[in-house]
mmCIF file of C-alpha atoms and ligand atoms in Angstrom:
data_model
loop_
_atom_site.group_PDB
_atom_site.id
_atom_site.type_symbol
_atom_site.label_atom_id
_atom_site.label_comp_id
_atom_site.label_asym_id
_atom_site.label_seq_id
_atom_site.Cartn_x
_atom_site.Cartn_y
_atom_site.Cartn_z
ATOM 1 C CA MET C 1 50.280 89.082 96.140
ATOM 2 C CA GLU C 2 48.295 91.823 94.381
ATOM 3 C CA GLU C 3 50.120 91.061 91.125
ATOM 4 C CA GLU C 4 49.109 87.398 91.229
ATOM 5 C CA LYS C 5 45.452 88.381 91.418
ATOM 6 C CA ALA C 6 45.612 90.974 88.644
ATOM 7 C CA PRO C 7 44.753 88.687 85.685
ATOM 8 C CA LEU C 8 41.336 87.927 87.186
ATOM 9 C CA LEU C 9 40.426 91.558 86.634
ATOM 10 C CA LEU C 10 40.641 90.976 82.890
ATOM 11 C CA THR C 11 38.213 88.880 80.909
ATOM 12 C CA ILE C 12 39.349 87.453 77.581
ATOM 13 C CA ALA C 13 36.801 86.318 74.990
ATOM 14 C CA VAL C 14 38.030 83.719 72.503
ATOM 15 C CA LEU C 15 35.682 83.760 69.504
ATOM 16 C CA GLY C 16 35.889 80.349 67.858
ATOM 17 C CA GLY C 17 37.314 79.112 71.173
ATOM 18 C CA THR C 18 35.691 75.715 70.555
ATOM 19 C CA GLY C 19 38.302 75.099 67.853
ATOM 20 C CA LYS C 20 41.822 73.754 67.984
ATOM 21 C CA GLU C 21 43.842 76.959 68.327
ATOM 22 C CA GLY C 22 41.315 78.951 70.358
ATOM 23 C CA LYS C 23 40.785 76.183 72.908
ATOM 24 C CA GLY C 24 44.521 75.827 73.421
ATOM 25 C CA LEU C 25 44.967 79.563 73.994
ATOM 26 C CA ALA C 26 41.929 79.650 76.285
ATOM 27 C CA TYR C 27 43.420 76.807 78.345
ATOM 28 C CA ARG C 28 46.718 78.637 78.769
ATOM 29 C CA TRP C 29 45.097 81.964 79.744
ATOM 30 C CA ALA C 30 42.688 80.296 82.166
ATOM 31 C CA LYS C 31 45.650 78.508 83.728
ATOM 32 C CA ALA C 32 47.418 81.871 84.102
ATOM 33 C CA GLY C 33 44.437 83.219 86.078
ATOM 34 C CA TYR C 34 42.461 85.165 83.481
ATOM 35 C CA LYS C 35 38.714 84.821 83.300
ATOM 36 C CA VAL C 36 38.050 83.303 79.864
ATOM 37 C CA LEU C 37 34.846 83.305 77.821
ATOM 38 C CA ILE C 38 34.635 80.733 75.047
ATOM 39 C CA GLY C 39 32.609 82.114 72.139
ATOM 40 C CA SER C 40 30.868 80.033 69.528
ATOM 41 C CA ARG C 41 28.038 80.138 67.008
ATOM 42 C CA SER C 42 26.440 77.590 69.351
ATOM 43 C CA SER C 43 26.288 78.366 73.079
ATOM 44 C CA GLU C 44 25.878 74.642 73.770
ATOM 45 C CA LYS C 45 29.109 73.845 71.966
ATOM 46 C CA ALA C 46 30.858 76.653 73.855
ATOM 47 C CA VAL C 47 29.618 75.386 77.234
ATOM 48 C CA HIS C 48 30.973 71.926 76.364
ATOM 49 C CA ALA C 49 34.387 73.331 75.357
ATOM 50 C CA ALA C 50 34.530 75.427 78.535
ATOM 51 C CA SER C 51 33.801 72.392 80.708
ATOM 52 C CA GLU C 52 36.536 70.419 78.920
ATOM 53 C CA ILE C 53 39.052 73.133 79.813
ATOM 54 C CA MET C 54 37.774 73.355 83.397
ATOM 55 C CA GLU C 55 38.228 69.596 83.702
ATOM 56 C CA LEU C 56 41.812 69.824 82.465
ATOM 57 C CA LEU C 57 42.456 72.538 85.047
ATOM 58 C CA GLU C 58 40.597 70.557 87.713
ATOM 59 C CA GLY C 59 38.101 73.371 88.233
ATOM 60 C CA SER C 60 40.685 75.822 89.513
ATOM 61 C CA SER C 61 39.874 78.532 87.011
ATOM 62 C CA SER C 62 37.079 80.491 85.417
ATOM 63 C CA VAL C 63 36.059 79.431 81.910
ATOM 64 C CA VAL C 64 32.536 80.058 80.648
ATOM 65 C CA GLY C 65 30.983 79.165 77.300
ATOM 66 C CA THR C 66 28.533 81.430 75.490
ATOM 67 C CA SER C 67 27.744 82.900 72.071
ATOM 68 C CA ASN C 68 30.392 84.841 70.153
ATOM 69 C CA LEU C 69 28.404 88.046 70.625
ATOM 70 C CA GLU C 70 27.883 87.680 74.374
ATOM 71 C CA ALA C 71 31.523 86.757 74.838
ATOM 72 C CA ALA C 72 32.639 89.858 72.924
ATOM 73 C CA GLU C 73 30.222 92.044 74.883
ATOM 74 C CA GLN C 74 31.366 90.794 78.275
ATOM 75 C CA ALA C 75 35.125 90.740 77.687
ATOM 76 C CA ASN C 76 37.838 93.369 78.009
ATOM 77 C CA ILE C 77 39.958 91.764 75.295
ATOM 78 C CA VAL C 78 38.579 89.854 72.311
ATOM 79 C CA VAL C 79 40.572 87.170 70.488
ATOM 80 C CA LEU C 80 39.409 86.018 67.047
ATOM 81 C CA SER C 81 40.303 82.440 66.164
ATOM 82 C CA VAL C 82 38.132 81.226 63.280
ATOM 83 C CA PRO C 83 38.908 79.889 59.795
ATOM 84 C CA TYR C 84 39.497 82.645 57.257
ATOM 85 C CA ALA C 85 36.227 81.768 55.476
ATOM 86 C CA ALA C 86 34.383 82.908 58.645
ATOM 87 C CA HIS C 87 36.596 85.930 59.393
ATOM 88 C CA ARG C 88 34.524 88.733 57.865
ATOM 89 C CA ASP C 89 31.120 87.473 59.018
ATOM 90 C CA THR C 90 32.309 86.859 62.576
ATOM 91 C CA LEU C 91 33.895 90.318 62.803
ATOM 92 C CA GLU C 92 30.799 92.014 61.437
ATOM 93 C CA SER C 93 28.626 90.168 63.952
ATOM 94 C CA VAL C 94 30.633 91.547 66.920
ATOM 95 C CA LYS C 95 31.688 94.904 65.466
ATOM 96 C CA ASP C 96 29.716 97.030 67.961
ATOM 97 C CA ALA C 97 30.642 94.835 70.913
ATOM 98 C CA VAL C 98 34.402 95.227 70.367
ATOM 99 C CA LYS C 99 34.349 99.044 70.128
ATOM 100 C CA GLY C 100 36.963 100.490 72.487
ATOM 101 C CA LYS C 101 38.459 97.035 73.197
ATOM 102 C CA LEU C 102 41.604 95.340 71.998
ATOM 103 C CA LEU C 103 40.934 92.734 69.296
ATOM 104 C CA ILE C 104 43.686 90.167 68.775
ATOM 105 C CA ASP C 105 43.384 88.439 65.412
ATOM 106 C CA VAL C 106 44.832 84.923 65.154
ATOM 107 C CA THR C 107 43.336 84.198 61.735
ATOM 108 C CA VAL C 108 45.504 82.983 58.879
ATOM 109 C CA PRO C 109 44.063 83.591 55.400
ATOM 110 C CA LEU C 110 44.607 80.026 54.219
ATOM 111 C CA VAL C 111 42.783 79.042 51.060
ATOM 112 C CA PRO C 112 42.129 75.273 51.157
ATOM 113 C CA PRO C 113 43.130 72.974 49.678
ATOM 114 C CA LYS C 114 46.455 74.733 48.844
ATOM 115 C CA VAL C 115 47.357 75.664 52.420
ATOM 116 C CA THR C 116 51.085 75.270 51.782
ATOM 117 C CA LYS C 117 50.973 78.143 49.293
ATOM 118 C CA VAL C 118 50.853 81.777 50.458
ATOM 119 C CA GLN C 119 47.654 83.344 49.091
ATOM 120 C CA MET C 120 47.149 86.701 50.760
ATOM 121 C CA PRO C 121 43.878 88.635 50.407
ATOM 122 C CA LEU C 122 43.681 91.778 48.268
ATOM 123 C CA ASP C 123 43.717 94.038 51.355
ATOM 124 C CA GLY C 124 47.125 92.600 52.309
ATOM 125 C CA SER C 125 46.327 90.380 55.274
ATOM 126 C CA ALA C 126 43.507 89.144 57.485
ATOM 127 C CA ALA C 127 44.578 91.653 60.155
ATOM 128 C CA GLN C 128 44.317 94.569 57.723
ATOM 129 C CA GLU C 129 40.903 93.327 56.674
ATOM 130 C CA ALA C 130 39.914 93.259 60.349
ATOM 131 C CA LYS C 131 41.041 96.874 60.659
ATOM 132 C CA ALA C 132 39.045 97.850 57.585
ATOM 133 C CA ILE C 133 35.937 96.144 58.999
ATOM 134 C CA LEU C 134 36.259 97.506 62.557
ATOM 135 C CA GLY C 135 37.318 101.015 61.576
ATOM 136 C CA ASP C 136 40.449 103.123 61.811
ATOM 137 C CA ASP C 137 40.160 103.830 65.524
ATOM 138 C CA ALA C 138 39.909 100.130 66.458
ATOM 139 C CA GLN C 139 42.739 98.696 68.546
ATOM 140 C CA ILE C 140 43.906 95.623 66.649
ATOM 141 C CA ALA C 141 46.795 93.264 67.171
ATOM 142 C CA SER C 142 47.735 90.190 65.214
ATOM 143 C CA ALA C 143 49.480 87.236 66.876
ATOM 144 C CA PHE C 144 49.895 83.433 67.213
ATOM 145 C CA GLN C 145 49.589 82.700 63.465
ATOM 146 C CA ASN C 146 52.807 80.633 63.601
ATOM 147 C CA THR C 147 51.934 78.825 66.842
ATOM 148 C CA SER C 148 50.613 75.351 66.147
ATOM 149 C CA HIS C 149 47.729 74.264 68.371
ATOM 150 C CA GLU C 150 49.460 70.895 68.869
ATOM 151 C CA LEU C 151 51.139 71.763 72.186
ATOM 152 C CA LEU C 152 48.863 74.493 73.503
ATOM 153 C CA LEU C 153 46.522 72.156 75.355
ATOM 154 C CA THR C 154 49.468 70.631 77.199
ATOM 155 C CA ASP C 155 51.704 72.123 79.846
ATOM 156 C CA GLY C 156 54.734 71.521 77.628
ATOM 157 C CA GLU C 157 57.069 74.204 76.344
ATOM 158 C CA VAL C 158 56.095 75.649 72.964
ATOM 159 C CA GLU C 159 59.262 76.212 70.985
ATOM 160 C CA CYS C 160 57.854 78.918 68.765
ATOM 161 C CA ASP C 161 58.134 82.650 69.290
ATOM 162 C CA VAL C 162 55.159 84.882 68.616
ATOM 163 C CA LEU C 163 55.507 87.858 66.316
ATOM 164 C CA VAL C 164 53.057 90.525 67.422
ATOM 165 C CA THR C 165 51.997 93.295 65.074
ATOM 166 C CA GLY C 166 49.392 95.887 65.908
ATOM 167 C CA SER C 167 47.702 99.163 65.163
ATOM 168 C CA SER C 168 49.463 100.861 68.114
ATOM 169 C CA LYS C 169 52.336 100.305 70.498
ATOM 170 C CA GLU C 170 49.788 99.868 73.325
ATOM 171 C CA ALA C 171 47.956 97.137 71.388
ATOM 172 C CA ARG C 172 51.238 95.287 70.831
ATOM 173 C CA THR C 173 52.403 95.688 74.440
ATOM 174 C CA GLU C 174 49.086 94.431 75.844
ATOM 175 C CA THR C 175 49.170 91.458 73.468
ATOM 176 C CA ILE C 176 52.756 90.560 74.373
ATOM 177 C CA LYS C 177 51.607 90.343 78.018
ATOM 178 C CA LEU C 178 49.054 87.726 76.948
ATOM 179 C CA VAL C 179 51.669 85.862 74.880
ATOM 180 C CA GLU C 180 53.860 85.673 77.985
ATOM 181 C CA ALA C 181 50.896 84.623 80.142
ATOM 182 C CA ALA C 182 50.400 81.743 77.682
ATOM 183 C CA GLY C 183 54.015 80.695 78.333
ATOM 184 C CA LEU C 184 55.521 81.867 75.040
ATOM 185 C CA THR C 185 57.938 84.597 74.010
ATOM 186 C CA GLY C 186 56.398 87.526 72.153
ATOM 187 C CA TRP C 187 58.179 90.086 69.993
ATOM 188 C CA ASP C 188 56.989 93.539 68.976
ATOM 189 C CA ALA C 189 57.070 93.043 65.192
ATOM 190 C CA GLY C 190 55.761 96.463 64.258
ATOM 191 C CA PRO C 191 52.665 97.929 62.636
ATOM 192 C CA ILE C 192 49.643 95.905 61.605
ATOM 193 C CA GLU C 193 50.789 96.086 57.950
ATOM 194 C CA ASN C 194 53.662 93.739 58.934
ATOM 195 C CA SER C 195 51.133 91.025 59.702
ATOM 196 C CA VAL C 196 51.250 90.083 56.008
ATOM 197 C CA VAL C 197 54.651 88.489 56.601
ATOM 198 C CA VAL C 198 53.610 86.663 59.772
ATOM 199 C CA GLU C 199 50.384 85.335 58.261
ATOM 200 C CA GLY C 200 52.210 84.293 55.088
ATOM 201 C CA LEU C 201 54.854 82.477 57.106
ATOM 202 C CA THR C 202 52.228 79.999 58.325
ATOM 203 C CA SER C 203 51.975 78.401 54.875
ATOM 204 C CA VAL C 204 55.769 78.054 54.877
ATOM 205 C CA LEU C 205 55.627 76.276 58.257
ATOM 206 C CA ILE C 206 52.800 73.992 57.076
ATOM 207 C CA HIS C 207 54.912 73.127 54.038
ATOM 208 C CA ILE C 208 57.889 72.371 56.297
ATOM 209 C CA ASN C 209 55.673 70.157 58.491
ATOM 210 C CA LYS C 210 54.576 68.178 55.451
ATOM 211 C CA GLN C 211 58.050 68.007 53.959
ATOM 212 C CA TYR C 212 59.757 66.805 57.161
ATOM 213 C CA GLY C 213 56.942 64.823 58.789
ATOM 214 C CA SER C 214 56.352 67.162 61.722
ATOM 215 C CA THR C 215 53.186 68.733 63.171
ATOM 216 C CA HIS C 216 54.454 71.864 64.858
ATOM 217 C CA ALA C 217 57.362 73.542 63.073
ATOM 218 C CA GLY C 218 57.944 76.985 64.578
ATOM 219 C CA ILE C 219 60.189 80.039 64.523
ATOM 220 C CA LYS C 220 62.674 81.598 66.953
ATOM 221 C CA ILE C 221 64.035 85.138 66.865
ATOM 222 C CA THR C 222 67.785 85.094 67.502
ATOM 223 C CA GLY C 223 70.450 87.701 68.140
ATOM 224 C CA VAL C 224 68.375 89.832 70.525
ATOM 225 C CA SER C 225 67.184 89.523 74.112
ATOM 226 C CA SER C 226 63.485 90.047 74.859
ATOM 227 C CA ASP C 227 64.537 91.768 78.119
ATOM 228 C CA GLU C 228 66.140 94.638 76.202
HETATM 229 N N1 NAP V 301 45.192 75.086 64.239
HETATM 230 C C1 NAP V 301 46.374 75.688 64.343
HETATM 231 O O1 NAP V 301 47.395 75.045 64.692
HETATM 232 C C2 NAP V 301 46.516 77.145 64.039
HETATM 233 C C3 NAP V 301 47.738 77.776 64.283
HETATM 234 C C4 NAP V 301 47.853 79.155 64.065
HETATM 235 C C5 NAP V 301 46.781 79.869 63.561
HETATM 236 N N2 NAP V 301 45.616 79.229 63.288
HETATM 237 C C6 NAP V 301 44.505 79.995 62.744
HETATM 238 O O2 NAP V 301 43.567 80.184 63.795
HETATM 239 C C7 NAP V 301 42.235 80.139 63.261
HETATM 240 C C8 NAP V 301 41.475 79.008 63.948
HETATM 241 O O3 NAP V 301 42.112 77.797 63.643
HETATM 242 P P1 NAP V 301 41.554 76.400 64.173
HETATM 243 O O4 NAP V 301 42.480 75.369 63.709
HETATM 244 O O5 NAP V 301 41.237 76.510 65.626
HETATM 245 O O6 NAP V 301 40.192 76.305 63.349
HETATM 246 P P2 NAP V 301 38.961 75.341 63.522
HETATM 247 O O7 NAP V 301 39.174 74.448 64.695
HETATM 248 O O8 NAP V 301 38.669 74.733 62.203
HETATM 249 O O9 NAP V 301 37.776 76.395 63.798
HETATM 250 C C9 NAP V 301 37.750 77.211 64.930
HETATM 251 C C10 NAP V 301 36.304 77.548 65.233
HETATM 252 O O10 NAP V 301 35.803 78.455 64.258
HETATM 253 C C11 NAP V 301 34.400 78.257 64.137
HETATM 254 N N3 NAP V 301 34.054 78.060 62.708
HETATM 255 C C12 NAP V 301 34.445 77.068 61.904
HETATM 256 N N4 NAP V 301 33.899 77.229 60.668
HETATM 257 C C13 NAP V 301 33.160 78.326 60.730
HETATM 258 C C14 NAP V 301 32.337 78.990 59.799
HETATM 259 N N5 NAP V 301 32.198 78.556 58.540
HETATM 260 N N6 NAP V 301 31.683 80.103 60.198
HETATM 261 C C15 NAP V 301 31.822 80.562 61.457
HETATM 262 N N7 NAP V 301 32.597 79.959 62.398
HETATM 263 C C16 NAP V 301 33.255 78.849 62.030
HETATM 264 C C17 NAP V 301 34.028 76.998 64.891
HETATM 265 O O11 NAP V 301 33.425 77.408 66.093
HETATM 266 P P3 NAP V 301 31.860 77.197 66.374
HETATM 267 O O12 NAP V 301 31.361 76.068 65.513
HETATM 268 O O13 NAP V 301 31.881 76.857 67.811
HETATM 269 O O14 NAP V 301 31.231 78.511 66.072
HETATM 270 C C18 NAP V 301 35.366 76.358 65.158
HETATM 271 O O15 NAP V 301 35.389 75.609 66.350
HETATM 272 C C19 NAP V 301 42.376 79.913 61.752
HETATM 273 O O16 NAP V 301 42.313 81.137 61.083
HETATM 274 C C20 NAP V 301 43.759 79.287 61.628
HETATM 275 O O17 NAP V 301 44.341 79.509 60.361
HETATM 276 C C21 NAP V 301 45.439 77.890 63.532
#
């Protein structure tokens, strides 16, 4: 009984949670019993997104919309889900608020219009840039880059594993708990430097989607059990 209540003790902020990916993740975490704060540049837009999620969950959860900064200030865990063009500015705007908290970066450094071509930033990856912006002692994980938003706002199974990289084992372990709470399988994929591969893989999946007429190509890790 105690265990079922535990998620409510944690508040997750989803910065850019008004968008496709962030709203889907917020829905899944709210459904799992976490308190979720939707962050946005516009509090009004965030309130609207939060009420949409509450409607889907028939009011049986706690989702609140506010500004990105307030969401980051009030949360225990902060998830960043904005287009790469907004990555640096958004991180800098919440830098003080995320001190001492886990930041999970979902951002893929896509460079439109050539989103089917891997074009990584000079620092290696968006996650490494986040680490450079937040500082060496920041707890950063990187996850969900290969998870299409298409199925997140449904209760359907998402046939895509989540590779989780992070600045520490604790950051990865905490993030894998949230991956599982969202109904997916998460794998400890090593240090934050490995995020370059995961972020790059997204362009490969987008290419596959285009090539084969799909919307949510994904990946599965085989040959190992996640219970091990
Ligand atoms: N969509 C997917 O299937 C998917 C899958 C895996 C990873 N990702 C990655 O996850 C991130 C979010 O993807 P998404 O598809 O959810 O993006 P999105 O819907 O285009 O944008 C997400 C939110 O970011 C904010 N935003 C947009 N442009 C901005 C700007 N110029 N400056 C500041 N904030 C801005 C907006 O929030 P406000 O206007 O409310 O501030 C928007 O609702 C991206 O990095 C993407 O590559 C996406």
